[in-house]
PDB file of C-alpha atoms in Angstrom:
ATOM      1  CA  MET A   1     -56.916 -21.324  52.061  1.00  0.00           C
ATOM      2  CA  ARG A   2     -55.106 -24.488  51.077  1.00  0.00           C
ATOM      3  CA  LYS A   3     -55.307 -23.474  47.442  1.00  0.00           C
ATOM      4  CA  SER A   4     -53.753 -20.131  48.334  1.00  0.00           C
ATOM      5  CA  LYS A   5     -50.858 -21.799  50.147  1.00  0.00           C
ATOM      6  CA  LYS A   6     -50.293 -24.217  47.276  1.00  0.00           C
ATOM      7  CA  LYS A   7     -50.336 -21.315  44.866  1.00  0.00           C
ATOM      8  CA  ARG A   8     -47.717 -19.420  46.913  1.00  0.00           C
ATOM      9  CA  LYS A   9     -45.535 -22.531  47.107  1.00  0.00           C
ATOM     10  CA  ALA A  10     -45.802 -22.996  43.352  1.00  0.00           C
ATOM     11  CA  ILE A  11     -44.775 -19.377  42.800  1.00  0.00           C
ATOM     12  CA  LYS A  12     -41.816 -19.794  45.175  1.00  0.00           C
ATOM     13  CA  ARG A  13     -40.692 -22.942  43.382  1.00  0.00           C
ATOM     14  CA  ALA A  14     -40.960 -21.138  40.060  1.00  0.00           C
ATOM     15  CA  ILE A  15     -38.907 -18.215  41.341  1.00  0.00           C
ATOM     16  CA  VAL A  16     -36.258 -20.532  42.798  1.00  0.00           C
ATOM     17  CA  THR A  17     -36.134 -22.465  39.521  1.00  0.00           C
ATOM     18  CA  ILE A  18     -35.682 -19.250  37.518  1.00  0.00           C
ATOM     19  CA  LEU A  19     -32.943 -18.053  39.881  1.00  0.00           C
ATOM     20  CA  LEU A  20     -31.138 -21.388  39.646  1.00  0.00           C
ATOM     21  CA  LEU A  21     -31.347 -21.340  35.877  1.00  0.00           C
ATOM     22  CA  ALA A  22     -30.101 -17.744  35.789  1.00  0.00           C
ATOM     23  CA  PHE A  23     -27.244 -18.633  38.142  1.00  0.00           C
ATOM     24  CA  GLY A  24     -26.358 -21.655  36.043  1.00  0.00           C
ATOM     25  CA  THR A  25     -26.396 -19.593  32.837  1.00  0.00           C
ATOM     26  CA  SER A  26     -24.252 -16.851  34.352  1.00  0.00           C
ATOM     27  CA  THR A  27     -21.813 -19.457  35.666  1.00  0.00           C
ATOM     28  CA  VAL A  28     -21.493 -21.021  32.219  1.00  0.00           C
ATOM     29  CA  LEU A  29     -21.024 -17.555  30.683  1.00  0.00           C
ATOM     30  CA  LEU A  30     -18.340 -16.608  33.202  1.00  0.00           C
ATOM     31  CA  ALA A  31     -16.587 -19.904  32.595  1.00  0.00           C
ATOM     32  CA  TYR A  32     -16.660 -19.259  28.864  1.00  0.00           C
ATOM     33  CA  LEU A  33     -15.311 -15.731  29.271  1.00  0.00           C
ATOM     34  CA  ASN A  34     -12.584 -16.961  31.586  1.00  0.00           C
ATOM     35  CA  PHE A  35     -11.373 -19.959  29.619  1.00  0.00           C
ATOM     36  CA  PHE A  36     -12.212 -19.087  26.016  1.00  0.00           C
ATOM     37  CA  ALA A  37     -12.616 -15.348  25.499  1.00  0.00           C
ATOM     38  CA  SER A  38      -9.513 -14.596  27.576  1.00  0.00           C
ATOM     39  CA  ASP A  39      -7.459 -16.829  25.290  1.00  0.00           C
ATOM     40  CA  ASP A  40      -8.695 -14.903  22.260  1.00  0.00           C
ATOM     41  CA  SER A  41      -7.682 -11.622  23.908  1.00  0.00           C
ATOM     42  CA  ASP A  42      -4.115 -12.793  24.483  1.00  0.00           C
ATOM     43  CA  LEU A  43      -2.199 -10.977  21.749  1.00  0.00           C
ATOM     44  CA  SER A  44       1.253 -11.921  23.033  1.00  0.00           C
ATOM     45  CA  GLY A  45       3.727 -12.843  20.324  1.00  0.00           C
ATOM     46  CA  GLU A  46       5.439 -11.590  17.182  1.00  0.00           C
ATOM     47  CA  TRP A  47       3.328  -9.885  14.531  1.00  0.00           C
ATOM     48  CA  ILE A  48       4.495  -8.871  11.051  1.00  0.00           C
ATOM     49  CA  ALA A  49       2.998  -6.346   8.628  1.00  0.00           C
ATOM     50  CA  GLU A  50       4.126  -5.622   5.077  1.00  0.00           C
ATOM     51  CA  ILE A  51       4.151  -2.111   3.644  1.00  0.00           C
ATOM     52  CA  ASP A  52       3.465  -2.460  -0.085  1.00  0.00           C
ATOM     53  CA  VAL A  53       5.366   0.239  -2.004  1.00  0.00           C
ATOM     54  CA  THR A  54       4.979  -1.366  -5.457  1.00  0.00           C
ATOM     55  CA  GLU A  55       2.610   1.257  -6.849  1.00  0.00           C
ATOM     56  CA  GLN A  56       4.659   4.188  -5.539  1.00  0.00           C
ATOM     57  CA  ALA A  57       7.866   2.794  -7.079  1.00  0.00           C
ATOM     58  CA  ALA A  58       6.135   2.003 -10.394  1.00  0.00           C
ATOM     59  CA  VAL A  59       4.587   5.481 -10.706  1.00  0.00           C
ATOM     60  CA  THR A  60       7.898   7.200  -9.873  1.00  0.00           C
ATOM     61  CA  ALA A  61       9.844   5.073 -12.359  1.00  0.00           C
ATOM     62  CA  LEU A  62       7.190   5.609 -15.046  1.00  0.00           C
ATOM     63  CA  ASP A  63       7.386   9.368 -14.720  1.00  0.00           C
ATOM     64  CA  TRP A  64      11.170   9.248 -15.202  1.00  0.00           C
ATOM     65  CA  LEU A  65      11.158   6.735 -18.082  1.00  0.00           C
ATOM     66  CA  GLN A  66       8.577   8.696 -20.066  1.00  0.00           C
ATOM     67  CA  ASP A  67      11.339  11.192 -20.786  1.00  0.00           C
ATOM     68  CA  ILE A  68      12.921   8.609 -23.113  1.00  0.00           C
ATOM     69  CA  GLU A  69      11.809  10.115 -26.400  1.00  0.00           C
ATOM     70  CA  ALA A  70       9.547   8.165 -28.783  1.00  0.00           C
ATOM     71  CA  VAL A  71       9.150   5.193 -26.447  1.00  0.00           C
ATOM     72  CA  SER A  72       5.726   4.480 -24.998  1.00  0.00           C
ATOM     73  CA  VAL A  73       5.396   2.888 -21.573  1.00  0.00           C
ATOM     74  CA  SER A  74       2.337   2.475 -19.351  1.00  0.00           C
ATOM     75  CA  LEU A  75       1.811   2.020 -15.644  1.00  0.00           C
ATOM     76  CA  GLU A  76       0.790  -1.579 -16.331  1.00  0.00           C
ATOM     77  CA  ASP A  77       4.152  -2.104 -18.055  1.00  0.00           C
ATOM     78  CA  MET A  78       6.006  -0.804 -15.026  1.00  0.00           C
ATOM     79  CA  GLU A  79       3.934  -2.839 -12.600  1.00  0.00           C
ATOM     80  CA  SER A  80       4.778  -5.956 -14.605  1.00  0.00           C
ATOM     81  CA  TYR A  81       8.454  -5.281 -13.771  1.00  0.00           C
ATOM     82  CA  MET A  82       7.928  -4.160 -10.194  1.00  0.00           C
ATOM     83  CA  GLN A  83       5.989  -6.751  -8.242  1.00  0.00           C
ATOM     84  CA  ASN A  84       5.626  -7.525  -4.544  1.00  0.00           C
ATOM     85  CA  LEU A  85       7.823  -4.685  -3.307  1.00  0.00           C
ATOM     86  CA  THR A  86       7.170  -4.848   0.422  1.00  0.00           C
ATOM     87  CA  ILE A  87       8.888  -3.656   3.602  1.00  0.00           C
ATOM     88  CA  GLN A  88       8.344  -5.563   6.834  1.00  0.00           C
ATOM     89  CA  VAL A  89       7.283  -4.009  10.123  1.00  0.00           C
ATOM     90  CA  ASN A  90       7.755  -6.061  13.279  1.00  0.00           C
ATOM     91  CA  LEU A  91       5.380  -5.772  16.248  1.00  0.00           C
ATOM     92  CA  THR A  92       6.025  -7.521  19.574  1.00  0.00           C
ATOM     93  CA  MET A  93       3.115  -7.657  22.012  1.00  0.00           C
ATOM     94  CA  GLU A  94       3.106  -8.893  25.597  1.00  0.00           C
ATOM     95  CA  LYS A  95      -0.024  -9.339  27.673  1.00  0.00           C
ATOM     96  CA  THR A  96       0.276  -7.939  31.208  1.00  0.00           C
ATOM     97  CA  SER A  97      -3.380  -7.783  32.276  1.00  0.00           C
ATOM     98  CA  ARG A  98      -6.708  -9.353  31.375  1.00  0.00           C
ATOM     99  CA  SER A  99      -7.431  -6.859  28.598  1.00  0.00           C
ATOM    100  CA  GLY A 100      -4.105  -5.209  27.824  1.00  0.00           C
ATOM    101  CA  GLY A 101      -0.345  -5.172  27.765  1.00  0.00           C
ATOM    102  CA  THR A 102       2.703  -3.567  26.180  1.00  0.00           C
ATOM    103  CA  PHE A 103       4.010  -3.414  22.611  1.00  0.00           C
ATOM    104  CA  SER A 104       7.132  -2.484  20.686  1.00  0.00           C
ATOM    105  CA  GLY A 105       7.326  -2.103  16.910  1.00  0.00           C
ATOM    106  CA  ASN A 106       9.888  -1.197  14.278  1.00  0.00           C
ATOM    107  CA  VAL A 107      10.542  -1.186  10.551  1.00  0.00           C
ATOM    108  CA  ILE A 108      13.054  -3.949   9.749  1.00  0.00           C
ATOM    109  CA  PRO A 109      16.066  -2.179   8.128  1.00  0.00           C
ATOM    110  CA  ASP A 110      17.263  -5.303   6.281  1.00  0.00           C
ATOM    111  CA  SER A 111      13.810  -5.649   4.739  1.00  0.00           C
ATOM    112  CA  TYR A 112      13.957  -2.021   3.583  1.00  0.00           C
ATOM    113  CA  ASP A 113      17.384  -2.547   1.971  1.00  0.00           C
ATOM    114  CA  THR A 114      16.232  -5.740   0.237  1.00  0.00           C
ATOM    115  CA  CYS A 115      13.112  -4.027  -1.108  1.00  0.00           C
ATOM    116  CA  ASN A 116      15.103  -1.026  -2.325  1.00  0.00           C
ATOM    117  CA  GLN A 117      17.556  -3.325  -4.124  1.00  0.00           C
ATOM    118  CA  ALA A 118      14.713  -5.261  -5.778  1.00  0.00           C
ATOM    119  CA  ALA A 119      13.038  -2.023  -6.897  1.00  0.00           C
ATOM    120  CA  TYR A 120      16.156  -0.757  -8.666  1.00  0.00           C
ATOM    121  CA  GLU A 121      16.871  -4.152 -10.223  1.00  0.00           C
ATOM    122  CA  ALA A 122      13.374  -4.091 -11.744  1.00  0.00           C
ATOM    123  CA  PHE A 123      13.839  -0.447 -12.745  1.00  0.00           C
ATOM    124  CA  ALA A 124      17.116  -1.297 -14.485  1.00  0.00           C
ATOM    125  CA  GLY A 125      15.449  -4.141 -16.411  1.00  0.00           C
ATOM    126  CA  ALA A 126      12.723  -1.812 -17.679  1.00  0.00           C
ATOM    127  CA  PHE A 127      15.273   0.890 -18.542  1.00  0.00           C
ATOM    128  CA  ARG A 128      17.429  -1.506 -20.572  1.00  0.00           C
ATOM    129  CA  GLU A 129      14.443  -2.806 -22.531  1.00  0.00           C
ATOM    130  CA  LEU A 130      13.085   0.641 -23.352  1.00  0.00           C
ATOM    131  CA  LEU A 131      16.519   1.989 -24.239  1.00  0.00           C
ATOM    132  CA  GLY A 132      16.986  -1.007 -26.537  1.00  0.00           C
ATOM    133  CA  GLU A 133      13.713  -0.146 -28.304  1.00  0.00           C
ATOM    134  CA  ARG A 134      14.846   3.457 -28.697  1.00  0.00           C
ATOM    135  CA  LEU A 135      18.174   2.356 -30.207  1.00  0.00           C
ATOM    136  CA  LEU A 136      16.355   0.141 -32.717  1.00  0.00           C
ATOM    137  CA  MET A 137      14.219   3.109 -33.746  1.00  0.00           C
ATOM    138  CA  ALA A 138      17.429   5.080 -34.305  1.00  0.00           C
ATOM    139  CA  ASP A 139      18.833   2.275 -36.516  1.00  0.00           C
ATOM    140  CA  TYR A 140      21.640   1.685 -34.050  1.00  0.00           C
ATOM    141  CA  GLY A 141      21.845  -1.963 -35.058  1.00  0.00           C
ATOM    142  CA  ASP A 142      20.276  -5.333 -34.480  1.00  0.00           C
ATOM    143  CA  ALA A 143      22.267  -6.299 -31.374  1.00  0.00           C
ATOM    144  CA  VAL A 144      20.500  -4.200 -28.748  1.00  0.00           C
ATOM    145  CA  GLY A 145      19.453  -6.789 -26.232  1.00  0.00           C
ATOM    146  CA  GLN A 146      19.784  -6.452 -22.469  1.00  0.00           C
ATOM    147  CA  GLU A 147      23.463  -7.418 -22.455  1.00  0.00           C
ATOM    148  CA  GLU A 148      24.351  -5.040 -25.273  1.00  0.00           C
ATOM    149  CA  VAL A 149      22.508  -2.138 -23.654  1.00  0.00           C
ATOM    150  CA  GLU A 150      24.195  -2.906 -20.334  1.00  0.00           C
ATOM    151  CA  ALA A 151      27.589  -2.762 -22.035  1.00  0.00           C
ATOM    152  CA  LEU A 152      26.722   0.601 -23.623  1.00  0.00           C
ATOM    153  CA  VAL A 153      25.632   2.037 -20.272  1.00  0.00           C
ATOM    154  CA  ALA A 154      28.829   0.800 -18.626  1.00  0.00           C
ATOM    155  CA  ASP A 155      30.921   2.399 -21.380  1.00  0.00           C
ATOM    156  CA  ALA A 156      29.002   5.684 -21.232  1.00  0.00           C
ATOM    157  CA  PHE A 157      28.758   6.138 -17.459  1.00  0.00           C
ATOM    158  CA  GLY A 158      31.445   3.876 -16.060  1.00  0.00           C
ATOM    159  CA  MET A 159      28.942   1.960 -13.924  1.00  0.00           C
ATOM    160  CA  SER A 160      26.138  -0.556 -14.210  1.00  0.00           C
ATOM    161  CA  THR A 161      22.598   0.450 -15.158  1.00  0.00           C
ATOM    162  CA  GLU A 162      21.420  -0.265 -11.648  1.00  0.00           C
ATOM    163  CA  ALA A 163      24.188   1.817 -10.055  1.00  0.00           C
ATOM    164  CA  TYR A 164      23.499   4.657 -12.514  1.00  0.00           C
ATOM    165  CA  LEU A 165      19.792   4.717 -11.709  1.00  0.00           C
ATOM    166  CA  MET A 166      20.437   4.608  -7.966  1.00  0.00           C
ATOM    167  CA  SER A 167      22.864   7.526  -8.271  1.00  0.00           C
ATOM    168  CA  TYR A 168      21.160   9.719 -10.877  1.00  0.00           C
ATOM    169  CA  GLY A 169      17.645   8.369 -11.259  1.00  0.00           C
ATOM    170  CA  PRO A 170      14.568   9.075  -9.128  1.00  0.00           C
ATOM    171  CA  VAL A 171      14.128   7.965  -5.531  1.00  0.00           C
ATOM    172  CA  LEU A 172      11.746   5.017  -5.753  1.00  0.00           C
ATOM    173  CA  MET A 173      11.220   4.332  -2.066  1.00  0.00           C
ATOM    174  CA  PRO A 174       9.878   6.433   0.793  1.00  0.00           C
ATOM    175  CA  PRO A 175      12.795   7.418   3.084  1.00  0.00           C
ATOM    176  CA  LEU A 176      13.518   4.892   5.821  1.00  0.00           C
ATOM    177  CA  GLU A 177      13.443   7.704   8.385  1.00  0.00           C
ATOM    178  CA  ASP A 178       9.872   8.614   7.387  1.00  0.00           C
ATOM    179  CA  LEU A 179       8.740   5.015   7.752  1.00  0.00           C
ATOM    180  CA  GLN A 180      10.451   4.733  11.124  1.00  0.00           C
ATOM    181  CA  ALA A 181       8.747   7.917  12.304  1.00  0.00           C
ATOM    182  CA  GLN A 182       5.397   6.427  11.300  1.00  0.00           C
ATOM    183  CA  TYR A 183       5.754   2.831  12.469  1.00  0.00           C
ATOM    184  CA  ASP A 184       8.511   2.610  15.093  1.00  0.00           C
ATOM    185  CA  GLY A 185       7.553   3.034  18.729  1.00  0.00           C
ATOM    186  CA  SER A 186       6.435   1.415  21.951  1.00  0.00           C
ATOM    187  CA  GLY A 187       3.626   1.822  24.441  1.00  0.00           C
ATOM    188  CA  THR A 188       0.593   0.057  25.854  1.00  0.00           C
ATOM    189  CA  TYR A 189      -2.490  -1.560  24.381  1.00  0.00           C
ATOM    190  CA  GLU A 190      -5.924  -2.609  25.551  1.00  0.00           C
ATOM    191  CA  THR A 191      -8.978  -4.238  24.030  1.00  0.00           C
ATOM    192  CA  VAL A 192     -12.277  -2.356  24.423  1.00  0.00           C
ATOM    193  CA  ASP A 193     -15.511  -3.746  22.974  1.00  0.00           C
ATOM    194  CA  GLY A 194     -13.598  -5.890  20.502  1.00  0.00           C
ATOM    195  CA  ILE A 195     -11.340  -3.037  19.336  1.00  0.00           C
ATOM    196  CA  LEU A 196      -7.589  -3.100  20.000  1.00  0.00           C
ATOM    197  CA  ILE A 197      -6.269   0.331  20.972  1.00  0.00           C
ATOM    198  CA  ARG A 198      -2.512   0.972  20.804  1.00  0.00           C
ATOM    199  CA  ARG A 199      -1.244   4.043  22.665  1.00  0.00           C
ATOM    200  CA  PHE A 200       2.286   5.176  21.841  1.00  0.00           C
ATOM    201  CA  ASP A 201       4.589   6.610  24.463  1.00  0.00           C
ATOM    202  CA  ALA A 202       4.895  10.369  23.981  1.00  0.00           C
ATOM    203  CA  GLY A 203       7.272  12.915  25.445  1.00  0.00           C
ATOM    204  CA  GLY A 204       6.634  16.495  26.471  1.00  0.00           C
ATOM    205  CA  ALA A 205       3.399  18.152  25.470  1.00  0.00           C
ATOM    206  CA  GLU A 206       2.933  16.006  22.365  1.00  0.00           C
ATOM    207  CA  ALA A 207      -0.522  14.468  22.055  1.00  0.00           C
ATOM    208  CA  VAL A 208      -0.650  10.738  22.665  1.00  0.00           C
ATOM    209  CA  ARG A 209      -0.932   8.877  19.395  1.00  0.00           C
ATOM    210  CA  GLU A 210      -3.497   6.100  19.232  1.00  0.00           C
ATOM    211  CA  GLU A 211      -4.169   3.406  16.645  1.00  0.00           C
ATOM    212  CA  TYR A 212      -7.325   1.319  16.423  1.00  0.00           C
ATOM    213  CA  TYR A 213      -7.374  -2.235  15.127  1.00  0.00           C
ATOM    214  CA  ILE A 214      -9.977  -4.863  14.385  1.00  0.00           C
ATOM    215  CA  ARG A 215      -8.920  -8.451  15.038  1.00  0.00           C
ATOM    216  CA  LYS A 216      -9.892 -11.212  12.612  1.00  0.00           C
ATOM    217  CA  ASP A 217      -8.454 -14.608  13.466  1.00  0.00           C
ATOM    218  CA  ALA A 218      -4.658 -14.180  13.423  1.00  0.00           C
ATOM    219  CA  SER A 219      -4.750 -10.716  11.829  1.00  0.00           C
ATOM    220  CA  LEU A 220      -4.914  -7.171  13.190  1.00  0.00           C
ATOM    221  CA  ILE A 221      -6.367  -4.692  10.691  1.00  0.00           C
ATOM    222  CA  LEU A 222      -5.683  -0.969  11.177  1.00  0.00           C
ATOM    223  CA  SER A 223      -8.973   0.945  11.066  1.00  0.00           C
ATOM    224  CA  GLY A 224      -7.943   4.440  12.199  1.00  0.00           C
ATOM    225  CA  GLU A 225      -5.568   6.753  14.037  1.00  0.00           C
ATOM    226  CA  ALA A 226      -5.852   9.715  16.395  1.00  0.00           C
ATOM    227  CA  GLY A 227      -3.571  12.003  18.369  1.00  0.00           C
ATOM    228  CA  SER A 228      -0.265  13.240  16.991  1.00  0.00           C
ATOM    229  CA  ALA A 229      -0.704  11.326  13.708  1.00  0.00           C
ATOM    230  CA  ALA A 230      -4.095  12.914  13.089  1.00  0.00           C
ATOM    231  CA  SER A 231      -2.866  16.404  14.013  1.00  0.00           C
ATOM    232  CA  ALA A 232      -0.081  16.009  11.463  1.00  0.00           C
ATOM    233  CA  GLY A 233      -2.627  15.310   8.728  1.00  0.00           C
ATOM    234  CA  ARG A 234      -2.104  11.523   8.776  1.00  0.00           C
ATOM    235  CA  PHE A 235      -5.396  10.306  10.200  1.00  0.00           C
ATOM    236  CA  PHE A 236      -4.989   7.011   8.368  1.00  0.00           C
ATOM    237  CA  SER A 237      -1.765   5.192   7.602  1.00  0.00           C
ATOM    238  CA  PRO A 238      -0.678   5.891   3.996  1.00  0.00           C
ATOM    239  CA  TYR A 239      -0.407   2.119   3.477  1.00  0.00           C
ATOM    240  CA  PRO A 240      -2.957  -0.594   4.338  1.00  0.00           C
ATOM    241  CA  MET A 241      -1.655  -2.193   7.532  1.00  0.00           C
ATOM    242  CA  ILE A 242      -2.504  -5.770   8.430  1.00  0.00           C
ATOM    243  CA  TYR A 243      -0.387  -7.419  11.121  1.00  0.00           C
ATOM    244  CA  THR A 244      -0.267 -11.215  11.028  1.00  0.00           C
ATOM    245  CA  LEU A 245       0.600 -13.323  14.052  1.00  0.00           C
ATOM    246  CA  GLN A 246       3.689 -15.417  13.376  1.00  0.00           C
ATOM    247  CA  GLU A 247       3.743 -19.140  14.094  1.00  0.00           C
ATOM    248  CA  ALA A 248       5.728 -20.383  17.063  1.00  0.00           C
ATOM    249  CA  GLU A 249       8.716 -22.689  16.510  1.00  0.00           C
ATOM    250  CA  SER A 250       6.504 -25.669  17.269  1.00  0.00           C
ATOM    251  CA  GLY A 251       4.412 -24.779  14.258  1.00  0.00           C
ATOM    252  CA  LYS A 252       1.412 -23.725  16.352  1.00  0.00           C
ATOM    253  CA  LYS A 253       0.097 -20.270  17.084  1.00  0.00           C
ATOM    254  CA  PRO A 254       1.261 -18.972  20.457  1.00  0.00           C
TER     255      PRO A 254
END
């Protein structure tokens, strides 16, 4: 009888010990989720992505320059002229609940203008060099460097090489309006099972557009789209999109 009572007491103590350990573990876990995981889920701040249009500009310029008779030029040649042609997209996020908040994003017009200018400057450099080679083949003379070719273009067209290409050459950049339609907008976001979901505000009967991101450190990597973008045949963004959290003025991440 005494052995039975002792056995029951031992079992009770074991159960109480297990419950206390479980309670302690759950308390530690909740504390971690509250003080550490919640900080990681706070996406508030300014994020910047760069749309790389280098390849598109190089391919477009190459197609146009290949019409210069007897001059060979490759895509690698064009890419050596056109490097780091990027357009910035700004994304502002504000946390309003434990797992979500609001966002507003837009293509930066000044960044678009700067990129467009850089693309045509590089295009003009390639054009002058190739035209110089063509003039040498035609025994035009020895003095057919960049300056001489620029002077010939100015005499022939009454404008600089760059201005001529911008007016009569191919369009190197995607239209700003198209980029704005793709990347401008506002709405709400939430994190679900480690995935950031952005839902854009939509009017009328238009399907709500959603974007899905994976977070790695201070980066948000676009992994897919659904809604109006998918129905328009743009399930994925035409450009790899990685948003990077900008540093605060103090030099630390917000």
